[in-house]
CSV table of C-alpha atoms and ligand atoms in Angstrom, one decimal:
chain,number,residue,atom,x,y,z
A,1,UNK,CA,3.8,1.0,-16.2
A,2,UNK,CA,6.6,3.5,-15.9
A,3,UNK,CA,5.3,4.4,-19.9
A,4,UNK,CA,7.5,7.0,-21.8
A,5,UNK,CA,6.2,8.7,-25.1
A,6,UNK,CA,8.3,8.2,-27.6
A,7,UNK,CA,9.6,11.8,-27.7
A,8,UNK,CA,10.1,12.3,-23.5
A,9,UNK,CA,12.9,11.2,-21.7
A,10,UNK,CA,14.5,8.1,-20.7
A,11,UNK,CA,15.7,9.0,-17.3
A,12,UNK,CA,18.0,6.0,-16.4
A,13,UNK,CA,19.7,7.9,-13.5
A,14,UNK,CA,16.1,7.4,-11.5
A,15,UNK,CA,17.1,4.3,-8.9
A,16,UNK,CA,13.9,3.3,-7.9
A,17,UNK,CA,11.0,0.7,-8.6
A,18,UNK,CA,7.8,2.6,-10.8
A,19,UNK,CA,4.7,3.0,-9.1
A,20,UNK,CA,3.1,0.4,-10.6
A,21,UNK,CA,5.0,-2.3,-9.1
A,22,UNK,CA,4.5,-1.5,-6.0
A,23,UNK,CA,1.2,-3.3,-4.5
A,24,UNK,CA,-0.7,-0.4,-3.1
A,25,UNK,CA,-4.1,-2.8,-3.5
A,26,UNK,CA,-2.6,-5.9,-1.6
A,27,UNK,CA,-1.2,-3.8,0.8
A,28,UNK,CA,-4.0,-1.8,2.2
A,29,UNK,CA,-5.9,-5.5,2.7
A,30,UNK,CA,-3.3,-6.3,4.6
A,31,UNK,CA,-3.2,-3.1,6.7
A,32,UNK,CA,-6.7,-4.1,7.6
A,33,UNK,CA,-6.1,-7.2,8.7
A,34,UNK,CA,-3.0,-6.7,10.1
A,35,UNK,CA,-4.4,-3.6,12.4
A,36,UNK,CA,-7.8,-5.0,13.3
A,37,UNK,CA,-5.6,-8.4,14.3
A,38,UNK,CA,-4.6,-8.5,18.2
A,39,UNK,CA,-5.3,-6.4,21.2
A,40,UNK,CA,-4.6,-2.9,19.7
A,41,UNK,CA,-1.7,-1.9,21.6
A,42,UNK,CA,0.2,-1.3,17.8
A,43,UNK,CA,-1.5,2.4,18.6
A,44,UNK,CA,0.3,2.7,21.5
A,45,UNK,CA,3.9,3.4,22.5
A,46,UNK,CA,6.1,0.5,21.7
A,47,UNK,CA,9.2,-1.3,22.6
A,48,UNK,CA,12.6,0.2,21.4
A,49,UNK,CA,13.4,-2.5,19.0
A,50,UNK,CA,10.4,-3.0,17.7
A,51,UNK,CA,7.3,-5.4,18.9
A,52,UNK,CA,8.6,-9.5,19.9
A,53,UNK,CA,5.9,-10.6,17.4
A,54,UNK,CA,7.0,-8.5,14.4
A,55,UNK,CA,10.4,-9.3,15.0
A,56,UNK,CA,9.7,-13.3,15.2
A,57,UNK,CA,8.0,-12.4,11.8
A,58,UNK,CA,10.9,-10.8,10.4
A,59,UNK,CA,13.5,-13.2,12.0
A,60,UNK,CA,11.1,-16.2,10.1
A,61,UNK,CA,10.9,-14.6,6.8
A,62,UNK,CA,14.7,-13.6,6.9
A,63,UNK,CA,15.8,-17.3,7.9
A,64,UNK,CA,13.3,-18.3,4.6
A,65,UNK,CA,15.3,-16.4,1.8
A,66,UNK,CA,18.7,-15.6,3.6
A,67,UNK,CA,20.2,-16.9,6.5
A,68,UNK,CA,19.0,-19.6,8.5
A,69,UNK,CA,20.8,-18.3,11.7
A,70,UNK,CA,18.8,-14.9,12.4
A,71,UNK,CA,16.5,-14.9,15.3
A,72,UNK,CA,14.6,-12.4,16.4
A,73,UNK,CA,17.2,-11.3,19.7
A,74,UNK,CA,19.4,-9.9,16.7
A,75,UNK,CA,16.9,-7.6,15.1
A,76,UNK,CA,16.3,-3.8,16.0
A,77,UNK,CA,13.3,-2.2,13.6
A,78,UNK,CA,14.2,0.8,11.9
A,79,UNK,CA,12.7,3.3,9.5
A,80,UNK,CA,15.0,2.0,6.7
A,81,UNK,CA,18.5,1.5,5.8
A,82,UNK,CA,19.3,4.8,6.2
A,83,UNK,CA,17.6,5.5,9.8
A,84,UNK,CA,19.4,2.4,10.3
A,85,UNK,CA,22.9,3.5,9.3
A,86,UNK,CA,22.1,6.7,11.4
A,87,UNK,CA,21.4,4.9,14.2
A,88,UNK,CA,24.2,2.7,14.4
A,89,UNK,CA,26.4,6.2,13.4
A,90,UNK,CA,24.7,8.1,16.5
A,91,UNK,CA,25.5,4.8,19.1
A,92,UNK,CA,29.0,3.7,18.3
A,93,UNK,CA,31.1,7.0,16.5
A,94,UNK,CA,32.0,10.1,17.5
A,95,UNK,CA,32.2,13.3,15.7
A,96,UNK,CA,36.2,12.9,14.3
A,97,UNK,CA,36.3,9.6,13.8
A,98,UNK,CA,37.6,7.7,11.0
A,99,UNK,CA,35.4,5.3,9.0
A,100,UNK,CA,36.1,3.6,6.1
A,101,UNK,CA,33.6,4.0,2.9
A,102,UNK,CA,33.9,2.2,-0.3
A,103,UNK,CA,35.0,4.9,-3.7
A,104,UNK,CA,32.3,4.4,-5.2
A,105,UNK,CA,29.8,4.2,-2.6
A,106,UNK,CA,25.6,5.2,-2.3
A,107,UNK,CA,25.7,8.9,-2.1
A,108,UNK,CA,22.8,9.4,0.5
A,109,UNK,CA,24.7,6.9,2.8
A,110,UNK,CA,27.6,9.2,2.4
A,111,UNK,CA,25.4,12.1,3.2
A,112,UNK,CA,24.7,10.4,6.2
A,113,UNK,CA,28.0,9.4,7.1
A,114,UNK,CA,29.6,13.0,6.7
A,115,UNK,CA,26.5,14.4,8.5
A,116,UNK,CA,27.7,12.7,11.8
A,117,UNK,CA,31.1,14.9,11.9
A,118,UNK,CA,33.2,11.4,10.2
A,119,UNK,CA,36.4,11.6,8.7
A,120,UNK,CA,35.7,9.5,5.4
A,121,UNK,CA,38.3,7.5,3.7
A,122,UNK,CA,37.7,6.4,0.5
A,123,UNK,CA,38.6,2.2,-0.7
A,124,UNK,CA,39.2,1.6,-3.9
A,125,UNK,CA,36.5,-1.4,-5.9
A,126,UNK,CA,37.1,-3.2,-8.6
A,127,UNK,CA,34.9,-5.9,-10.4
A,128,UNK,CA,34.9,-8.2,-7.7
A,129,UNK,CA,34.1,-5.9,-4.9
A,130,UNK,CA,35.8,-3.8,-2.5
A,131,UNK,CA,39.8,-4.3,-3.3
A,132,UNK,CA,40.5,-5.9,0.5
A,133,UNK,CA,44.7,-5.7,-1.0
A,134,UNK,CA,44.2,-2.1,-1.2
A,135,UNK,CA,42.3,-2.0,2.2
A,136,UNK,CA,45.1,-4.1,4.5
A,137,UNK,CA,47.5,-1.5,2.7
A,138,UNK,CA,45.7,0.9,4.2
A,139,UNK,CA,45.1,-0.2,7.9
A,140,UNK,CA,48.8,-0.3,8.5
A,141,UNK,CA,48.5,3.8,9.0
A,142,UNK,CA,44.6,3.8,9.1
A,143,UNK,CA,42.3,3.0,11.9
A,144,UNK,CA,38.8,3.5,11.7
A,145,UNK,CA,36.0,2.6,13.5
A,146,UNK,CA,34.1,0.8,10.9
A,147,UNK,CA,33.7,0.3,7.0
A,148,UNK,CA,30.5,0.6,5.6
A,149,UNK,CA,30.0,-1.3,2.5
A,150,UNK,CA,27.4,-2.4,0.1
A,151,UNK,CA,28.5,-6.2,-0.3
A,152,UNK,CA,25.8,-6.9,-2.6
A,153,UNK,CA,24.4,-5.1,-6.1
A,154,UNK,CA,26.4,-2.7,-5.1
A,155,UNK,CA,25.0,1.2,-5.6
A,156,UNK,CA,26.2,2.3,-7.6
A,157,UNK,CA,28.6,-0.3,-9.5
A,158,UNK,CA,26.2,-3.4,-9.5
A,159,UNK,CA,28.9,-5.5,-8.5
A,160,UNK,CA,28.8,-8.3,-5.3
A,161,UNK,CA,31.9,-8.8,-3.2
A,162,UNK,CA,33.6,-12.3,-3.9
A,163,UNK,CA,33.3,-14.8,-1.1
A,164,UNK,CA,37.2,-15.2,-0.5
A,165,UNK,CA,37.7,-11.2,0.0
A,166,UNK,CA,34.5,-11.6,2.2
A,167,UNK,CA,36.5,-13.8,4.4
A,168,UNK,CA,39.6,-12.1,4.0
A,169,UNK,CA,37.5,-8.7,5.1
A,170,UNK,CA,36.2,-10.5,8.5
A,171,UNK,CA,39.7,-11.4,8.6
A,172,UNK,CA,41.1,-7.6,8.7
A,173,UNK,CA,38.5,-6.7,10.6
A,174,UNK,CA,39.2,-8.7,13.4
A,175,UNK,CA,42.7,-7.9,13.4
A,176,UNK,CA,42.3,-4.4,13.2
A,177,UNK,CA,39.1,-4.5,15.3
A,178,UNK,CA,36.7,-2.5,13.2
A,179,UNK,CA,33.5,-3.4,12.6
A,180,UNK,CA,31.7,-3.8,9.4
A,181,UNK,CA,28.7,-2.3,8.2
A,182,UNK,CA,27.3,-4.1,5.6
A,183,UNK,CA,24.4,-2.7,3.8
A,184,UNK,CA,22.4,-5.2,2.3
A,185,UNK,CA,19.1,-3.6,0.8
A,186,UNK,CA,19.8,-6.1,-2.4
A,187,UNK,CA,20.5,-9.3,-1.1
A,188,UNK,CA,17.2,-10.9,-2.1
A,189,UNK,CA,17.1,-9.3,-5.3
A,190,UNK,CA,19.2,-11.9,-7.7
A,191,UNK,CA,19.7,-15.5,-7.6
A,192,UNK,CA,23.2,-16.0,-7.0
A,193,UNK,CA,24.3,-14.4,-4.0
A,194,UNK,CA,26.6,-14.9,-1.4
A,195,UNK,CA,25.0,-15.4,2.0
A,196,UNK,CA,24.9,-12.5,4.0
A,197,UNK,CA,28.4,-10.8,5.4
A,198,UNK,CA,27.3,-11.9,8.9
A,199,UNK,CA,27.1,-15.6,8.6
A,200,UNK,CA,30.7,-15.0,8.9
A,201,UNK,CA,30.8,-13.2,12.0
A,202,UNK,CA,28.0,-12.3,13.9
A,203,UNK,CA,30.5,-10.3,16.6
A,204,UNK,CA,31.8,-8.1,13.4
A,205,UNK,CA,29.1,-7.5,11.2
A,206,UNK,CA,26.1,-4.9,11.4
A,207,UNK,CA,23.8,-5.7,8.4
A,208,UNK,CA,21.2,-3.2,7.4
A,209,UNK,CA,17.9,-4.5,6.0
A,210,UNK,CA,15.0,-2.5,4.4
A,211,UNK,CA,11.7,-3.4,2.8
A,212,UNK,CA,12.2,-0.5,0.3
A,213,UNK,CA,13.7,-2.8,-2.6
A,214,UNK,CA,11.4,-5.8,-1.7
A,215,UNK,CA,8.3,-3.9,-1.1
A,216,UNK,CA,8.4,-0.1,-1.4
A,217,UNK,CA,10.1,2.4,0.1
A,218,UNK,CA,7.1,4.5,1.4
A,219,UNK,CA,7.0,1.8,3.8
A,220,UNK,CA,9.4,3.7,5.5
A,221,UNK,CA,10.8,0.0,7.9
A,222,UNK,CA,14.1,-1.9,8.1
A,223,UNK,CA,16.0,-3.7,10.4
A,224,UNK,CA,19.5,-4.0,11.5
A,225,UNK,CA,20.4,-6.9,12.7
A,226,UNK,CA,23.3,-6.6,15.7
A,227,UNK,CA,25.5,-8.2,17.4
A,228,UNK,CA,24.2,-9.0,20.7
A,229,UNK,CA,27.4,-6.8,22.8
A,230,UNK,CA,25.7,-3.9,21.0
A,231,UNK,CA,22.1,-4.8,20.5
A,232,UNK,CA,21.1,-3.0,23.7
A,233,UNK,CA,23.4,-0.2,22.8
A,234,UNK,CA,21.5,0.4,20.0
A,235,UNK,CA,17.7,-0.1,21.2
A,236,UNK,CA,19.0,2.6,24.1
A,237,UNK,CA,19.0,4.9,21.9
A,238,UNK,CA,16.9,8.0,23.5
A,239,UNK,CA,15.0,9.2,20.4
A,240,UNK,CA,13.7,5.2,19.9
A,241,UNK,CA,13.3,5.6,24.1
A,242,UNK,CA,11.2,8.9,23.5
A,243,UNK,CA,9.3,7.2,20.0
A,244,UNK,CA,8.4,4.0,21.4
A,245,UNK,CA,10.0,2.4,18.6
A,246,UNK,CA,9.8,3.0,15.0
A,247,UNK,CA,6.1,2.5,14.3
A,248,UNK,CA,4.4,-0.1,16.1
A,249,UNK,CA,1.3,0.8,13.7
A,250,UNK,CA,3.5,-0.4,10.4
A,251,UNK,CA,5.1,-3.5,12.4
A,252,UNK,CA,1.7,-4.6,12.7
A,253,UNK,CA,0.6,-4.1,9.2
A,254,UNK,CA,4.0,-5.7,8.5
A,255,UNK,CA,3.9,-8.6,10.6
A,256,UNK,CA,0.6,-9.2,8.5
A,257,UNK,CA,2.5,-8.8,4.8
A,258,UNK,CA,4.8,-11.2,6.5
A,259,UNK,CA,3.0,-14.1,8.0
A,260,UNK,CA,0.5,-14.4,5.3
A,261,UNK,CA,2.8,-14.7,2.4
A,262,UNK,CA,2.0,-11.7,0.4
A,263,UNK,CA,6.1,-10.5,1.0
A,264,UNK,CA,7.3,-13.6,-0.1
A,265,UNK,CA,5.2,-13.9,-3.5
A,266,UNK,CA,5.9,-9.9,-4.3
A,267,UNK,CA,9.8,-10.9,-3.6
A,268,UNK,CA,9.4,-13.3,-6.7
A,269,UNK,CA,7.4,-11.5,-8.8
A,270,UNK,CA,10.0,-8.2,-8.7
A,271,UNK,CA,12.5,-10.8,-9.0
A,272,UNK,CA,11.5,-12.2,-12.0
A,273,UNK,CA,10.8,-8.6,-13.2
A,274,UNK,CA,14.0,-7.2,-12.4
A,275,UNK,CA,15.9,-10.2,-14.0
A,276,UNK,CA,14.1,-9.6,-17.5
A,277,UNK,CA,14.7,-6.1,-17.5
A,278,UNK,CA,18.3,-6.0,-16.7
A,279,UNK,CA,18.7,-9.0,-19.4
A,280,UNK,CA,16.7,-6.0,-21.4
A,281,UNK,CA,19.0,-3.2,-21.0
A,282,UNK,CA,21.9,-4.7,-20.9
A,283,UNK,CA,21.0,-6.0,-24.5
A,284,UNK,CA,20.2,-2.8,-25.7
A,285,UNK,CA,23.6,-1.7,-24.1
A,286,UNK,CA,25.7,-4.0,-25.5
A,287,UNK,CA,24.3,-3.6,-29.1
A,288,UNK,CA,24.8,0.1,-28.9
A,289,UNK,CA,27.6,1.4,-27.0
A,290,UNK,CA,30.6,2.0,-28.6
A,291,UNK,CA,33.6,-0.1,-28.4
A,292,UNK,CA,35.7,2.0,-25.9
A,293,UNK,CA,32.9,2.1,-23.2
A,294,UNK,CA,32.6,-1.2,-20.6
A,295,UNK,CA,30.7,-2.1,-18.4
A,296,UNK,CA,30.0,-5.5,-17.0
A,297,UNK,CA,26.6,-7.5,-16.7
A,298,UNK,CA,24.9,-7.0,-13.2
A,299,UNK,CA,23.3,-10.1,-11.5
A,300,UNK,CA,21.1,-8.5,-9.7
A,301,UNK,CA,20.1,-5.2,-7.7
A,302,UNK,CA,18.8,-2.3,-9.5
A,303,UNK,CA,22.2,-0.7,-11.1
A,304,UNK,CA,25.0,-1.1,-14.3
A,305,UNK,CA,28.1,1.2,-14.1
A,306,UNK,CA,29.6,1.6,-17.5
A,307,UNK,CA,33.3,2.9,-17.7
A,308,UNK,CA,34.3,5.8,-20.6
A,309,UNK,CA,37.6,6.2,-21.9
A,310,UNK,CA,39.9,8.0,-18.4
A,311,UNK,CA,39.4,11.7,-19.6
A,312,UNK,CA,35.6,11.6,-20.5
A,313,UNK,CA,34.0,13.7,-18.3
A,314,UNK,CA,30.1,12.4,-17.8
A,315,UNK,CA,29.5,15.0,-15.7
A,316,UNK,CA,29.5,17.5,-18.8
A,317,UNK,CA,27.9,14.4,-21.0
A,318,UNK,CA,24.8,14.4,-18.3
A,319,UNK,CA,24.1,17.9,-18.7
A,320,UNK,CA,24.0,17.8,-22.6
A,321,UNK,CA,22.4,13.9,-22.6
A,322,UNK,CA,18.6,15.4,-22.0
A,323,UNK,CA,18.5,16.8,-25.9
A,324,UNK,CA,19.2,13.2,-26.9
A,325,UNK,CA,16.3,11.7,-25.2
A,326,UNK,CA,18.2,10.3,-22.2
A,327,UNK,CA,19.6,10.8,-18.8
A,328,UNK,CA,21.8,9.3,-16.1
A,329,UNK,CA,23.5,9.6,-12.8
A,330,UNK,CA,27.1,10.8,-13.5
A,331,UNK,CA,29.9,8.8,-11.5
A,332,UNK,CA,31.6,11.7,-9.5
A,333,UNK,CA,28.3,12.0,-7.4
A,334,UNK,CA,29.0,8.8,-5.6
A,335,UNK,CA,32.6,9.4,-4.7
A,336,UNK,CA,34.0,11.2,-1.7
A,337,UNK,CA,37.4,12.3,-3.2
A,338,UNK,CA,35.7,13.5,-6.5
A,339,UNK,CA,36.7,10.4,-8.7
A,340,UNK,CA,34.9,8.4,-11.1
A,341,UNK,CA,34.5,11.5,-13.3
A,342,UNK,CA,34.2,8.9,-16.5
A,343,UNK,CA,32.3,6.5,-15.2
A,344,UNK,CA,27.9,6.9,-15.0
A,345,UNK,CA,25.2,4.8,-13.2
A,346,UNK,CA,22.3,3.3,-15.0
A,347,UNK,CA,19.3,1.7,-13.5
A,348,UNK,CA,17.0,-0.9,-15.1
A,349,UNK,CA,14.0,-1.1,-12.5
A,350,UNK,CA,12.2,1.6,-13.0
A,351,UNK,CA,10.9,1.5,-17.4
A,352,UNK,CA,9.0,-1.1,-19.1
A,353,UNK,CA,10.9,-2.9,-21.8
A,354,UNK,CA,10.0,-0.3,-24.7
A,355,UNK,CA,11.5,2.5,-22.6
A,356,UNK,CA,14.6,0.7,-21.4
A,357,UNK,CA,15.3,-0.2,-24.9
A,358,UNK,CA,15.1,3.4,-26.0
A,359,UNK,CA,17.2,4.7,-23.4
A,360,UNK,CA,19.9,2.2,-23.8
A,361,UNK,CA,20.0,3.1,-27.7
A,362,UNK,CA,19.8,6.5,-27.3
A,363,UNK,CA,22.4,6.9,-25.2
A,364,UNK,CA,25.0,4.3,-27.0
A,365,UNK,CA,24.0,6.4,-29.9
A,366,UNK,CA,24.9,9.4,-27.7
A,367,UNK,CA,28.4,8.1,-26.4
A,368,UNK,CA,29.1,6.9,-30.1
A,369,UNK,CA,28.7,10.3,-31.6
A,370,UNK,CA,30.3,12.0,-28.2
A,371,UNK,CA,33.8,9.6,-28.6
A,372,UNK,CA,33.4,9.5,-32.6
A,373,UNK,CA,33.8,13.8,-32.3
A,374,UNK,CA,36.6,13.7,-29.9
A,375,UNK,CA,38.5,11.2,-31.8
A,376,UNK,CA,38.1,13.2,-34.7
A,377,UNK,CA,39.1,16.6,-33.1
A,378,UNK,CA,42.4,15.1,-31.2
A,379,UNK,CA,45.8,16.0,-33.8
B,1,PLP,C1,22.8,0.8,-0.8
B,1,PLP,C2,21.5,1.5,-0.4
B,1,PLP,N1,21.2,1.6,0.9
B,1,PLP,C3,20.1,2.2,1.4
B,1,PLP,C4,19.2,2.7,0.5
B,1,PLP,C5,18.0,3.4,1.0
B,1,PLP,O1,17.3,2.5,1.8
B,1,PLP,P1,16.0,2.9,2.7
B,1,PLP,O2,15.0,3.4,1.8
B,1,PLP,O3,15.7,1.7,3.4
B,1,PLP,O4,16.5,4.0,3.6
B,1,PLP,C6,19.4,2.6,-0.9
B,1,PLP,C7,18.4,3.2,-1.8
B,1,PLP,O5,18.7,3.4,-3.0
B,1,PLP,C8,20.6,2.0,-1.3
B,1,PLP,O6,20.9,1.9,-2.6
């Protein structure tokens, strides 16, 4: 258990699951199996994609928990979301091009975005999503390539796009021909979602997949699942060409994890986990914070964004929160245009209850005294 003594720190900013929760044990028995199973050719040079029987694997689990139309012709294997978003970057844009990112958006996506030479443009959210209002404003002098957005448990707001701006999105983005990158790393972690953005157009919609949030992310494997106009566009790529694929050694253990279960009952134990954590923080939250700081309940994912009063900096407030006992991602990291100055990230996945509770009342008890001082220092 991701333990804290009582006098360390709470550091809520880390966005990750704790070691513990991830099943090394379960894992290496499958790796046996897995890579003593079939012919041996997962130690040679794959296929670009990814092997057919991996794939089928994936396709089967995926139609199980997300979207009964996947098959295994839509899937390219990746080394994660972000190899994935890479990919797709170094196959369909060109150094200059416009692409539109969500303000807030995941910061190492963003990294990755403005490492391939992009002109970003930020979209505004709001609790409901991406603001699509604000976005068909936009396209009337814009034209980017695509939009990458998280749709789901959004990183770093928590929130999950509504299903009529979901349609209204495909909508734009067929007028405007654009297509969206939807980076869904957190669909399977919360019970109410929307399906996936490409059940509503498979032409439009790239989706980026991952077993980092369902399994762990030393793993190092995802998937995007493509259209099929730019499937072969993307398994052409030469350094998948030169690799053989991503690893046909982890496929295999993969395929393994897959087909005998073990991802499925590791999905609902984290799950189960994550849902009685977040209902623990969020507690502790809501007792402590003071009455001029929001934020609303997450359903899912890994992340709460909580909202200061406009001219609180919590960029300043991060740097001085480690002498209270506590720590957290500060808002402005995750925007392109350097907003969100008062607003922080917190994530709930990573402490056992003891430590989430302590972090979530030291730092209400931190913004209390931080808001109490400043009222009491204004004329
Ligand atoms: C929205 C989002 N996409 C991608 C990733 C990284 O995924 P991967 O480990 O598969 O590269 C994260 C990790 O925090 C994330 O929050």
């Amino acid at each position: 258990m991701a333990r804290t003594a009582i006098g360390e720190i709470v550091d809520l900013g880390i966005g990750q699951a704790e070691d513990a929760l991830l099943p090394r044990t379960e894992l290496a028995e499958a790796a046996r199996r897995g890579l003593l199973a079939g012919d041996g050719s997962c130690m040679q040079y794959g296929p670009e994609e990814g092997p057919e029987g991996f794939r089928e694997s994936l396709a089967a689990f995926l139609r199980r928990h997300q979207d009964p139309g996947v098959t295994a012709a839509d899937l390219v294997v990746t080394a994660g979301a972000s190899h994935g978003l890479d990919l797709l970057l170094s196959r369909l844009t060109r150094p200059g091009d416009t692409v539109f990112v969500e303000d807030p958006s995941y910061f190492f996506a963003l990294d990755v975005l403005e490492g391939r030479g992009l002109r970003l443009i930020g979209v505004s959210m709001d609790e409901d999503g991406l603001d699509v209002a604000a976005l068909e404003r936009m396209l009337e002098v814009e034209r980017p390539v695509l939009l990458y957005t998280v749709p789901v448990f959004h990183n770093p707001t928590g929130v999950t796009l509504r299903p009529d701006r979901r349609q209204r999105l495909v909508e734009l983005a067929r007028r405007y021909d654009f297509l969206i990158v939807a980076d869904e790393v957190y669909q399977l972690l919360g019970s109410t979602t929307p399906p996936p953005m490409r059940t509503l157009d498979r032409d439009r919609v790239l989706s980026l997949g991952s077993f980092s949030k369902i399994l762990g992310p030393g793993i190092r494997l995802g998937w995007v699942e493509a259209p099929w106009q730019l499937w072969t566009v993307l398994r052409d790529c030469p350094v998948l060409r030169s690799g053989g694929g991503v690893s046909p050694v982890g496929t295999a253990v993969m395929r393994e994890v897959l087909d005998s279960g073990m991802q499925d009952e590791v999905l609902l134990r984290l799950t189960a986990l994550y849902d009685h954590r977040r209902a623990v923080l969020t507690e502790a939250l809501e007792t402590s914070l003071p009455d001029d700081v929001h934020f609303r309940r997450p359903d899912g994912g890994y992340y709460a964004w909580l909202e200061l009063p406009p001219d609180v900096d919590a960029e300043a407030l991060a740097t001085i929160a480690p002498a209270s006992g506590v720590a957290f991602r500060p808002g402005r990291v995750f925007s392109i245009a350097g907003r969100q100055r008062n607003r922080l990230r917190v994530c709930f996945t990573y402490y056992d209850d003891d430590a989430l509770r302590r972090g979530g009342d030291r730092l209400g008890a931190l913004l209390t005294e931080h808001l109490r001082g400043r009222r009491e220092a204004q004329p």
